[in-house]
């Protein structure tokens, strides 16, 4: 599937990352914003920087064999 997320540079203060997550989560709960995304086919998520990090790591582990097996390289 396709997913979207926000990432910040290494060393970003955890308080700033947490605040960004709060703002994004609030936007997703907003009927106008979240509703518009759902109308376009999105399944809303949200969460914490830690939960998104775990999700990204799981995706990396899931896709790594496909990438290596296919000889896929970044350009």
Coordinates of C-alpha atoms in Angstrom, one line a residue:
X1 CA 0.0 0.0 0.0
X2 CA 0.8 3.6 -0.1
X3 CA 1.4 5.7 3.0
X4 CA 2.4 9.2 3.8
X5 CA 4.3 10.6 6.8
X6 CA 6.4 13.5 7.9
X7 CA 10.1 13.1 8.8
X8 CA 12.6 15.5 10.2
X9 CA 16.4 15.6 10.1
X10 CA 18.4 13.6 12.5
X11 CA 19.0 15.5 15.7
X12 CA 15.6 17.2 15.6
X13 CA 14.7 17.9 19.3
X14 CA 12.1 15.3 20.5
X15 CA 9.9 18.1 21.8
X16 CA 9.7 19.6 18.3
X17 CA 8.9 16.2 16.8
X18 CA 6.3 15.7 19.4
X19 CA 4.7 19.0 18.7
X20 CA 4.7 18.4 15.0
X21 CA 2.9 15.1 15.7
X22 CA 0.3 16.9 17.9
X23 CA -0.4 19.4 15.1
X24 CA -0.7 16.7 12.4
X25 CA -3.0 14.5 14.6
X26 CA -5.2 17.5 15.3
X27 CA -5.5 18.3 11.6
X28 CA -6.4 14.6 10.9
X29 CA -9.2 14.9 13.5
X30 CA -10.5 18.1 12.0
X31 CA -13.7 17.2 10.0
X32 CA -12.7 19.5 7.1
X33 CA -9.2 18.2 6.8
X34 CA -9.7 14.6 7.7
X35 CA -12.9 14.4 5.9
X36 CA -11.4 15.7 2.7
X37 CA -8.6 13.1 2.9
X38 CA -11.1 10.3 3.5
X39 CA -13.1 11.5 0.5
X40 CA -9.9 11.1 -1.6
X41 CA -9.6 7.5 -0.4
X42 CA -7.2 8.0 2.5
X43 CA -7.3 5.8 5.6
X44 CA -6.3 8.2 8.4
X45 CA -3.6 7.2 10.8
X46 CA -1.7 9.6 13.0
X47 CA 0.2 8.7 16.1
X48 CA 3.5 9.5 17.8
X49 CA 7.0 9.9 16.3
X50 CA 7.9 6.6 18.0
X51 CA 5.0 4.7 16.5
X52 CA 5.8 6.0 13.0
X53 CA 9.5 5.0 13.5
X54 CA 8.4 1.5 14.4
X55 CA 6.1 1.4 11.3
X56 CA 8.9 2.6 9.0
X57 CA 11.3 0.0 10.4
X58 CA 8.7 -2.7 9.9
X59 CA 8.2 -1.5 6.3
X60 CA 11.9 -1.6 5.7
X61 CA 12.2 -5.1 7.0
X62 CA 9.2 -6.2 4.9
X63 CA 10.5 -4.7 1.7
X64 CA 14.3 -5.3 2.0
X65 CA 14.1 -8.9 0.6
X66 CA 12.2 -7.6 -2.4
X67 CA 14.6 -4.7 -3.0
X68 CA 17.7 -6.9 -2.6
X69 CA 16.2 -9.8 -4.7
X70 CA 15.3 -7.4 -7.5
X71 CA 18.7 -5.7 -7.5
X72 CA 16.9 -2.3 -7.0
X73 CA 19.2 0.6 -6.3
X74 CA 18.6 4.3 -5.5
X75 CA 19.5 6.6 -8.3

